[in-house]
PDB file of C-alpha atoms in Angstrom:
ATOM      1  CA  UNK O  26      -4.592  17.238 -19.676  1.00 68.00           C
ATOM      2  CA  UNK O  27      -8.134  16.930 -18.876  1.00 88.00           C
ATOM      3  CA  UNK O  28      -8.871  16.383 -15.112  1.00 94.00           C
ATOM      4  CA  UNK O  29     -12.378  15.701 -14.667  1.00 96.00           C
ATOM      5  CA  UNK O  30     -12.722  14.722 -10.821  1.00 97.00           C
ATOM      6  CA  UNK O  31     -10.149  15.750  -7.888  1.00 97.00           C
ATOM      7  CA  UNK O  32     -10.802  13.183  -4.930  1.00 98.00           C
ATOM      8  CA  UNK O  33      -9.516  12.663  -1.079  1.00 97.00           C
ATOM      9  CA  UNK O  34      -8.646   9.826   0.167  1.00 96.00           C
ATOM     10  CA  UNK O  35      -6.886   8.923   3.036  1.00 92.00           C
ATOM     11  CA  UNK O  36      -6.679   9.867   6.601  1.00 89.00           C
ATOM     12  CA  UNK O  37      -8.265  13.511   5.860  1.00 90.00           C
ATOM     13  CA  UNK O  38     -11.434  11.643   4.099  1.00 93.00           C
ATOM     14  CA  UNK O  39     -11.742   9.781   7.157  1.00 91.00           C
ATOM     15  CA  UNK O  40     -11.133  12.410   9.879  1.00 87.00           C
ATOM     16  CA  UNK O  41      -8.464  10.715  11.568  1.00 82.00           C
ATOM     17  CA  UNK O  42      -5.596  12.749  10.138  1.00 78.00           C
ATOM     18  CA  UNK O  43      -2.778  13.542  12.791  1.00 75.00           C
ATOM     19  CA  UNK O  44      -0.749  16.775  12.484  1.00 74.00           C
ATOM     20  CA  UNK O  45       1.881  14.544  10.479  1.00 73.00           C
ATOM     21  CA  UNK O  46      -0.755  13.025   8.080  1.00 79.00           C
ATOM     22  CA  UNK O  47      -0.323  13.202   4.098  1.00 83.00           C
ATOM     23  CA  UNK O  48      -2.821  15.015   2.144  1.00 92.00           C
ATOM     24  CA  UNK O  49      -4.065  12.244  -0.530  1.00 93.00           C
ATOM     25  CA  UNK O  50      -5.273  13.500  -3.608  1.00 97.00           C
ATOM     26  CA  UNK O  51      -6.503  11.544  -6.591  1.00 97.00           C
ATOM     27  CA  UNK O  52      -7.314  13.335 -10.124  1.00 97.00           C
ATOM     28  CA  UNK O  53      -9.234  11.586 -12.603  1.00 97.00           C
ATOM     29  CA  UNK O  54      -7.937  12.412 -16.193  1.00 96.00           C
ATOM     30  CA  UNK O  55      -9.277  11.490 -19.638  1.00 93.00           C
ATOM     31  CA  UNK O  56      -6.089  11.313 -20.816  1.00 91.00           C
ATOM     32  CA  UNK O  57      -4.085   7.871 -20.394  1.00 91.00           C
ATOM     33  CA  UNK O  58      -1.598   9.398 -18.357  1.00 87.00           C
ATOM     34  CA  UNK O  59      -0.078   7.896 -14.850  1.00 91.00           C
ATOM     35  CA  UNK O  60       1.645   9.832 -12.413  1.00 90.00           C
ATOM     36  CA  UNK O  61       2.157  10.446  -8.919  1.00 88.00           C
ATOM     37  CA  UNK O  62       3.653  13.619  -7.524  1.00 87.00           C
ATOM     38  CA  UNK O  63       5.162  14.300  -3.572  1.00 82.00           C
ATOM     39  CA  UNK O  64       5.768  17.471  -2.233  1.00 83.00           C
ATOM     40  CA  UNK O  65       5.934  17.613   1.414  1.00 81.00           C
ATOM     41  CA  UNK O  66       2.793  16.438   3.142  1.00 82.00           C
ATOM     42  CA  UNK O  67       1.020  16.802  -0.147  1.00 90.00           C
ATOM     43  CA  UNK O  68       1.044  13.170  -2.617  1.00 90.00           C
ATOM     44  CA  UNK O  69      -0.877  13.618  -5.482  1.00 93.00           C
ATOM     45  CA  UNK O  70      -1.398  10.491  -7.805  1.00 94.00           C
ATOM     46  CA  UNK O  71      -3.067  10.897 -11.352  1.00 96.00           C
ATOM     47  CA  UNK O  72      -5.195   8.343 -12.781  1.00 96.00           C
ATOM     48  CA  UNK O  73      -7.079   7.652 -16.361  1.00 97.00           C
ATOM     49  CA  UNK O  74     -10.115   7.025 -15.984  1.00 97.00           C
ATOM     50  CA  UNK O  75     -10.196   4.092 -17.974  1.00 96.00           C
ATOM     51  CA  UNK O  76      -7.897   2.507 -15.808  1.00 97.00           C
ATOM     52  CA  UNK O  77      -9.936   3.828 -12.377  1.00 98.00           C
ATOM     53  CA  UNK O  78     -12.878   1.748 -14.113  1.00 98.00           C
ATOM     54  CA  UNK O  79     -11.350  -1.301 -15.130  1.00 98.00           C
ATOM     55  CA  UNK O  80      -9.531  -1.906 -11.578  1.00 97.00           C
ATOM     56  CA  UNK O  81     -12.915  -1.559  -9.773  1.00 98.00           C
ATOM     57  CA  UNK O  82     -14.031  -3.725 -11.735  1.00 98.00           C
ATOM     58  CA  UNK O  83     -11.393  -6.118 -11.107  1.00 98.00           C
ATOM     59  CA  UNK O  84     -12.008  -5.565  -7.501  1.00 98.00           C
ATOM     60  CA  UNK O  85      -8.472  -3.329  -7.004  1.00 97.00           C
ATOM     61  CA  UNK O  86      -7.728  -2.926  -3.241  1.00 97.00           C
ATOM     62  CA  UNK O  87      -6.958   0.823  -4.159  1.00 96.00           C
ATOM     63  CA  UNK O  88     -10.199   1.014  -5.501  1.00 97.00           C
ATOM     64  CA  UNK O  89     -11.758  -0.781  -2.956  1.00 97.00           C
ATOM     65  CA  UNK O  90     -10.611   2.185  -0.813  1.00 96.00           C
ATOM     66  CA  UNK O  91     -11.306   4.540  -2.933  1.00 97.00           C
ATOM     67  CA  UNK O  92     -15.433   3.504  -3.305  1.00 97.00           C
ATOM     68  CA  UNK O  93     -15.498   3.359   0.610  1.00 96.00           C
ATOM     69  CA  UNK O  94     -13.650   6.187   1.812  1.00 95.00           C
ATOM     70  CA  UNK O  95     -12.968   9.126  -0.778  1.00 97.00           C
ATOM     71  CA  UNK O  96     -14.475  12.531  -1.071  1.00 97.00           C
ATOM     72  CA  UNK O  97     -15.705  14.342  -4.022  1.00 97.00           C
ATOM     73  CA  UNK O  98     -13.309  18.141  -3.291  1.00 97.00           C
ATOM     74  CA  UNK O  99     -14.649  18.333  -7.583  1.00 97.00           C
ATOM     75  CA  UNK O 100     -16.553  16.002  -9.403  1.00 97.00           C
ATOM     76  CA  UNK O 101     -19.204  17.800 -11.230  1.00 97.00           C
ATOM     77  CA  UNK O 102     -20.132  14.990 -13.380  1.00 96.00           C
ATOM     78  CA  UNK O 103     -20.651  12.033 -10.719  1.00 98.00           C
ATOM     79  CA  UNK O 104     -17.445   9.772 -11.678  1.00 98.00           C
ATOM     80  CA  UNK O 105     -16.833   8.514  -8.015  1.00 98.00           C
ATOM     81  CA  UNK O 106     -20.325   7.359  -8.110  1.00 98.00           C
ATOM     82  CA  UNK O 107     -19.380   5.662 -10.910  1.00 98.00           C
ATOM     83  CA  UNK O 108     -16.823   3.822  -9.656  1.00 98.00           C
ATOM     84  CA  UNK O 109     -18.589   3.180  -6.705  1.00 98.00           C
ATOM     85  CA  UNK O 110     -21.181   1.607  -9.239  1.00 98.00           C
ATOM     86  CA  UNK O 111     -18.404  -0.496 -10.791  1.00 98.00           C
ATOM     87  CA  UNK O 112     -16.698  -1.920  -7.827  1.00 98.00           C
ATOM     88  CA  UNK O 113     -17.184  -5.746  -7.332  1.00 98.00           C
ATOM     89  CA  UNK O 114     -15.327  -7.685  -4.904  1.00 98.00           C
ATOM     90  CA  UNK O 115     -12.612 -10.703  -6.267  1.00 97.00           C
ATOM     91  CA  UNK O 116     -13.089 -14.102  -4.907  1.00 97.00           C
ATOM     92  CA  UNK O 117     -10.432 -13.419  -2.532  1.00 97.00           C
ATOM     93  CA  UNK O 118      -7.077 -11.229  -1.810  1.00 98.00           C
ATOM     94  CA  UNK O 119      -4.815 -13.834  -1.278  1.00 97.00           C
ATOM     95  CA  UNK O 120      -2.364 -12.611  -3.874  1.00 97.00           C
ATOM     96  CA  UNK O 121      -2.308  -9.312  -1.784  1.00 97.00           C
ATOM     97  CA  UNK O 122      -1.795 -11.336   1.013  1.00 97.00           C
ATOM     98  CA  UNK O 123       0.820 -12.887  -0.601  1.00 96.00           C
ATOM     99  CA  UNK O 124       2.614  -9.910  -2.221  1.00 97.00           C
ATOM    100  CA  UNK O 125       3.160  -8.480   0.677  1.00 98.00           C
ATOM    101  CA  UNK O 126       4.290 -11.325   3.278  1.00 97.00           C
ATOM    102  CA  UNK O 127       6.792 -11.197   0.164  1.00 97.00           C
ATOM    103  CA  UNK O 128       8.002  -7.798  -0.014  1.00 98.00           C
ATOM    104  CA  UNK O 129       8.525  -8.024   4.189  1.00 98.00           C
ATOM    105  CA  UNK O 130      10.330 -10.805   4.556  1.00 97.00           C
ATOM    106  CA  UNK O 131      12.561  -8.646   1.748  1.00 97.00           C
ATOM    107  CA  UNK O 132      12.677  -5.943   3.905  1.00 97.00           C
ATOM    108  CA  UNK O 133      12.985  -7.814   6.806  1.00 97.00           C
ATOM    109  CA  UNK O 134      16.100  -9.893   5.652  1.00 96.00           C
ATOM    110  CA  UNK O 135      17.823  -7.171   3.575  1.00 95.00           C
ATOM    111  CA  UNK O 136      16.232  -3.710   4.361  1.00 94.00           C
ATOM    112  CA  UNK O 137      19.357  -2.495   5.017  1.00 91.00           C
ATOM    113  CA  UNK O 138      19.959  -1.535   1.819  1.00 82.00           C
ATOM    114  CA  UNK O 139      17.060   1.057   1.553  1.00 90.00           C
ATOM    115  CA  UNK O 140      17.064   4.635   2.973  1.00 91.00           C
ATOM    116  CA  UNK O 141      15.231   5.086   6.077  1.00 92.00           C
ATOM    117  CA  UNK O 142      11.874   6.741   4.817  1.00 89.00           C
ATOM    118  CA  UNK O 143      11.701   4.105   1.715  1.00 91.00           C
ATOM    119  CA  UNK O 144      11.722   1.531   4.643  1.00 95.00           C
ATOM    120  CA  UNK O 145       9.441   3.249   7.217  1.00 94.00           C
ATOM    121  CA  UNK O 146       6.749   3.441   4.377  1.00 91.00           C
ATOM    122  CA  UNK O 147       6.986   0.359   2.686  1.00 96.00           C
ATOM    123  CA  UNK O 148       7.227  -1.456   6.205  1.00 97.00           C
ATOM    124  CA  UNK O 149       3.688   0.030   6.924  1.00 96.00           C
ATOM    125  CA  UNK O 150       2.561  -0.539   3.484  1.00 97.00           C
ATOM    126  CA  UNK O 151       2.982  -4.182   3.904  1.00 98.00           C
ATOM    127  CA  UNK O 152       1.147  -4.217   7.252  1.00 98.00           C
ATOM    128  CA  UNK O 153      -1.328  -2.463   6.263  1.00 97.00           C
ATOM    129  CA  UNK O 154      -2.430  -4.154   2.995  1.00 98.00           C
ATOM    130  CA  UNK O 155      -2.016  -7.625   4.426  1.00 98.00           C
ATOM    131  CA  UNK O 156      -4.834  -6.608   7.293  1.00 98.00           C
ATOM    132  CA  UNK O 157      -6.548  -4.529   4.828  1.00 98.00           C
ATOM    133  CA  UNK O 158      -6.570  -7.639   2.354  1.00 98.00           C
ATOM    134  CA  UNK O 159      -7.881 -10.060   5.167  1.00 98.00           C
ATOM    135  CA  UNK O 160     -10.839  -7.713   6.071  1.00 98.00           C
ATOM    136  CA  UNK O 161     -11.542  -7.697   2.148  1.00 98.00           C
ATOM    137  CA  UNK O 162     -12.008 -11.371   2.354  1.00 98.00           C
ATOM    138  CA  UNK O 163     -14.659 -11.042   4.991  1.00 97.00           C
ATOM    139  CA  UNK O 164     -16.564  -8.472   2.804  1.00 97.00           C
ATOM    140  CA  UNK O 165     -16.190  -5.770   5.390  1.00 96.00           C
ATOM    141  CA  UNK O 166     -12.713  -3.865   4.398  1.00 97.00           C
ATOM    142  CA  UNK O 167     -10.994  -1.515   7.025  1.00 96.00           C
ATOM    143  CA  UNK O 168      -8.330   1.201   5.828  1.00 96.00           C
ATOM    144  CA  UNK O 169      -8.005   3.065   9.205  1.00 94.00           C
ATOM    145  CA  UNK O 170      -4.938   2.126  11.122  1.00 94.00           C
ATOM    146  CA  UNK O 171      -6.565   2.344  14.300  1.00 94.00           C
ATOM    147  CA  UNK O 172      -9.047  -0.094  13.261  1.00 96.00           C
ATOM    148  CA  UNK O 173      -6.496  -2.657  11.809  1.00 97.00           C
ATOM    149  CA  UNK O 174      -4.547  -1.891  15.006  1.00 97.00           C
ATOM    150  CA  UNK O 175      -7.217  -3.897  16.650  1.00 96.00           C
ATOM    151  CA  UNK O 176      -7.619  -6.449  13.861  1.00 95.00           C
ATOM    152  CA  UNK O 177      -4.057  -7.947  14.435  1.00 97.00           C
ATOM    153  CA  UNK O 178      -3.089 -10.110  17.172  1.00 95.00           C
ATOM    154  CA  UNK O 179       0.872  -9.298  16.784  1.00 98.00           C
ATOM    155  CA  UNK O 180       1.857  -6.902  19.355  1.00 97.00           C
ATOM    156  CA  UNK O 181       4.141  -5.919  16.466  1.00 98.00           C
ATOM    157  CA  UNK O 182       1.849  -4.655  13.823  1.00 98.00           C
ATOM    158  CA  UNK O 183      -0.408  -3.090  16.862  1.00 98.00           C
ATOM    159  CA  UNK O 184       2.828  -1.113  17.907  1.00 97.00           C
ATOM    160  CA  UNK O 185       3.670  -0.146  14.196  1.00 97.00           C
ATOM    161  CA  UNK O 186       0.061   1.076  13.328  1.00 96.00           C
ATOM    162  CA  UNK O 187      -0.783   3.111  16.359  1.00 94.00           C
ATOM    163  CA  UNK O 188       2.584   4.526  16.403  1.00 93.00           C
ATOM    164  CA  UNK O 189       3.377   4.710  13.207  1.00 90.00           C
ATOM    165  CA  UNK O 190       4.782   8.538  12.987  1.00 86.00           C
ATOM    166  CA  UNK O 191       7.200   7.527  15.129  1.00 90.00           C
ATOM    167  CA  UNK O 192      11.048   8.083  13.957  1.00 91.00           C
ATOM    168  CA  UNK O 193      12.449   4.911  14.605  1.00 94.00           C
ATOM    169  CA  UNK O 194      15.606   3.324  13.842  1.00 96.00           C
ATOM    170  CA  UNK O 195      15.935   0.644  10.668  1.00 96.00           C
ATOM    171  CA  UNK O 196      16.952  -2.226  12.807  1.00 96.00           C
ATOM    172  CA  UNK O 197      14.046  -1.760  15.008  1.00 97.00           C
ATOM    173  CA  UNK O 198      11.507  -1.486  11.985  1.00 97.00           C
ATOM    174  CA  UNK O 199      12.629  -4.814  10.602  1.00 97.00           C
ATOM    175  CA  UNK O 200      12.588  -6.377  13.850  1.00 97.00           C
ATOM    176  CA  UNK O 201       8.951  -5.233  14.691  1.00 98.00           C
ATOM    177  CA  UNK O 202       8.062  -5.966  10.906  1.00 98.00           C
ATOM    178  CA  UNK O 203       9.714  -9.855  11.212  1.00 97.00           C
ATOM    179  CA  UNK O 204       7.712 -10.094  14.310  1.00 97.00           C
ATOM    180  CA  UNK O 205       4.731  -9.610  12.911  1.00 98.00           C
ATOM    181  CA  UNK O 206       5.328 -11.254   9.628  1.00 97.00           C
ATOM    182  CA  UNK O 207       6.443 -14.586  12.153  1.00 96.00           C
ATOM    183  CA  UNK O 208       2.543 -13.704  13.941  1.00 95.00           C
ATOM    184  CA  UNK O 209       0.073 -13.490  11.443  1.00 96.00           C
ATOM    185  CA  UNK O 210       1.806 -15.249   8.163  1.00 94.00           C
ATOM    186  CA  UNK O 211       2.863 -18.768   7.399  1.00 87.00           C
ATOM    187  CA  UNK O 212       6.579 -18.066   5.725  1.00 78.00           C
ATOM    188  CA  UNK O 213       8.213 -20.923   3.737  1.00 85.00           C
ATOM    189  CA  UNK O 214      11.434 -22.031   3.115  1.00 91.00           C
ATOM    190  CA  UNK O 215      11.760 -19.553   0.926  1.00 95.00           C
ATOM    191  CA  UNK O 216      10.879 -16.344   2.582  1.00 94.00           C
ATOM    192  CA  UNK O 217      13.639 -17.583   5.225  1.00 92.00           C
ATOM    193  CA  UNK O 218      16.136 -19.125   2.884  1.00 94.00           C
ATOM    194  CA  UNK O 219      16.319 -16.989  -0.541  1.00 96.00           C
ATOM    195  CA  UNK O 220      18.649 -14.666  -1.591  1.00 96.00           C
ATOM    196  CA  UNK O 221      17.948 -11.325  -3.299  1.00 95.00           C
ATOM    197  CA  UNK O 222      17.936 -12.683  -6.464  1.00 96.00           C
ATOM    198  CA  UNK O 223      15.809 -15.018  -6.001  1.00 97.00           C
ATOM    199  CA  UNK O 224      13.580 -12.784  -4.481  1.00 97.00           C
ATOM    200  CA  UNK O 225      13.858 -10.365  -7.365  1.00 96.00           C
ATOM    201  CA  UNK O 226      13.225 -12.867  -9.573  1.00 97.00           C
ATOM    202  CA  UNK O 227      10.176 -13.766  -7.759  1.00 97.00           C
ATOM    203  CA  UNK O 228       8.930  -9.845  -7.923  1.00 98.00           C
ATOM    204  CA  UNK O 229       8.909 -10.206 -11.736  1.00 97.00           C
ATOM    205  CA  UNK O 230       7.579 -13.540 -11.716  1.00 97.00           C
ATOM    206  CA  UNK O 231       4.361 -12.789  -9.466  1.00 97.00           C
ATOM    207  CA  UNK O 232       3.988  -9.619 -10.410  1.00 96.00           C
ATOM    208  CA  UNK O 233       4.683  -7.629  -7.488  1.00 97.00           C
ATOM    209  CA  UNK O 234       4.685  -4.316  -8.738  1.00 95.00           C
ATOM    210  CA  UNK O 235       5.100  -2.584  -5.448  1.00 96.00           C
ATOM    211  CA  UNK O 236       8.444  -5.188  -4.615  1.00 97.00           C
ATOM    212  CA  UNK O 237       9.428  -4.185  -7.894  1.00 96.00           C
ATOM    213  CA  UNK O 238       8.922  -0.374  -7.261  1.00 94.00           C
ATOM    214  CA  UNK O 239      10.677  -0.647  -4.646  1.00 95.00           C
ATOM    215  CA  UNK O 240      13.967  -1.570  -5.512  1.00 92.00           C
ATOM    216  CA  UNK O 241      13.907   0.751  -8.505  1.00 90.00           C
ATOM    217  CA  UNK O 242      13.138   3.824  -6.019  1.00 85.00           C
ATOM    218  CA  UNK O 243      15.991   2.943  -4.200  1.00 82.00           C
ATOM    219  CA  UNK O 244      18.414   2.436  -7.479  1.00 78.00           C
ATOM    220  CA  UNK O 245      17.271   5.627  -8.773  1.00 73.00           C
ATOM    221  CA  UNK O 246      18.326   7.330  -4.754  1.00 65.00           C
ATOM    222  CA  UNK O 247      21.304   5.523  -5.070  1.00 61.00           C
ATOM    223  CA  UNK O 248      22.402   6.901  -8.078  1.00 53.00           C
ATOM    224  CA  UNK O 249      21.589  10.396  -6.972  1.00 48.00           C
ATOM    225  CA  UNK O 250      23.854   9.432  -4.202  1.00 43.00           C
ATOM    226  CA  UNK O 251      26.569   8.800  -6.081  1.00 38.00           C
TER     227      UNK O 251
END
C-alpha cells in the first residue's frame, strides 16, 4: 500500500478538540483501496486518491470539509492542494438534506433497535450534515459544532451540538433528535407513516449509503451478540 499524504481533519484541525474528541486521520493511497479503522479515540479512514479527486469534483460534503479544514501532518508532494484545486461546489445539497431528515426520522421512530453509541453518533451525524448541508447552499460551509450550534433555531439540535459528549439515555436522544427534525425539516407522510421496510427500501432506492451503513453495522453487532 502506497500512502502518499496523511491528513487531519476534524476537531484537532480546527482547535476546538475537547478532552473526549476523536483524532481524524485521512491517508491518501494510490492504491484503490477503502477502509476505515477505530481504535479508541483514534478513526482512521483510507482513501484512493482517485476517488478523493473525483468527489471534489463532484462537490462531496466530505470533501468540502476536507479543502476547508484539514492539515497536511505529511504531504510532501502537495495532494491537499490539489484537492483544494479540484473542489467545486454542486448546485445545491438538498439530497444531503434529504438523506438525512431520512435516516432521523429512522432513528427517531425505531432507534431502539440500535446500540447506544451507533445511535449517539448517527443522531449527531444527521444534525450535523443537515446544518452543514444548508451552510453549503449559502456558499459559506461550517463544520464546527459550536458554530452550527448557533445556525439552528431548534433548541434541540443547539442542546445536542454543544453538549454532545454527553452520555445520555436512547429515549432522550430520539426525543431531542424528533424535536429538531419537527423544527427545521418539513417531514411527509411518509417520514411519519412508513414502516421499516419501507424505509429500507427507500435507503436503497435514494442511495443513502450512510442509512444503509447503518443498519448493516448494527446486523453485523447483532450477530456478535448472539
Amino acid at each position: 500500500m502506497s500512502v502518499v499524504a496523511t491528513l487531519l481533519f476534524g476537531s484537532l484541525a480546527r482547535a476546538d478538540e475537547l478532552d473526549s474528541s476523536d483524532t481524524d486521520l485521512l491517508m491518501i493511497a494510490l492504491e484503490n483501496e477503502t477502509r476505515r479503522i477505530t481504535a479508541g479515540h483514534l478513526s482512521l479512514f483510507l482513501y484512493p486518491w482517485q476517488t478523493l479527486k473525483k468527489n471534489a469534483r463532484e462537490g462531496d460534503l466530505f470533501l468540502c470539509h476536507l479543502v476547508r479544514e484539514a492539515k497536511p501532518l505529511l504531504d510532501p508532494n502537495g495532494y491537499l492542494p490539489r484537492l483544494q484545486d479540484a473542489f467545486q461546489y454542486r448546485s445545491d445539497y438538498m439530497s444531503d438534506i434529504a438523506w438525512a431528515a431520512d435516516l432521523g426520522w429512522y432513528l427517531a421512530r425505531f432507534g431502539t433497535e440500535l446500540n447506544s453509541n451507533l445511535l449517539a453518533k448517527r443522531v449527531l451525524w444527521c444534525i450535523r450534515t443537515i446544518l452543514i448541508a444548508r451552510s453549503a447552499n449559502r456558499r459559506n460551509p461550517i463544520f464546527a459544532p459550536q458554530l452550527l450550534a448557533e445556525q439552528t433555531q431548534s433548541s434541540a439540535g443547539k442542546e445536542l451540538l454543544l453538549r454532545r459528549h454527553i452520555t445520555r439515555r436512547d429515549a432522550e436522544l430520539r426525543k431531542l433528535l424528533r424535536l429538531f427534525l419537527e423544527e427545521e425539516t418539513s417531514p411527509d407522510r411518509f417520514n411519519n407513516q412508513a414502516d421499516q421496510t419501507a424505509f429500507i427500501e427507500r435507503f436503497v432506492v435514494t442511495s443513502n449509503k450512510v442509512a444503509l451503513q447503518t443498519i448493516q453495522q448494527e446486523e453485523q453487532s447483532q450477530i456478535g451478540y448472539s
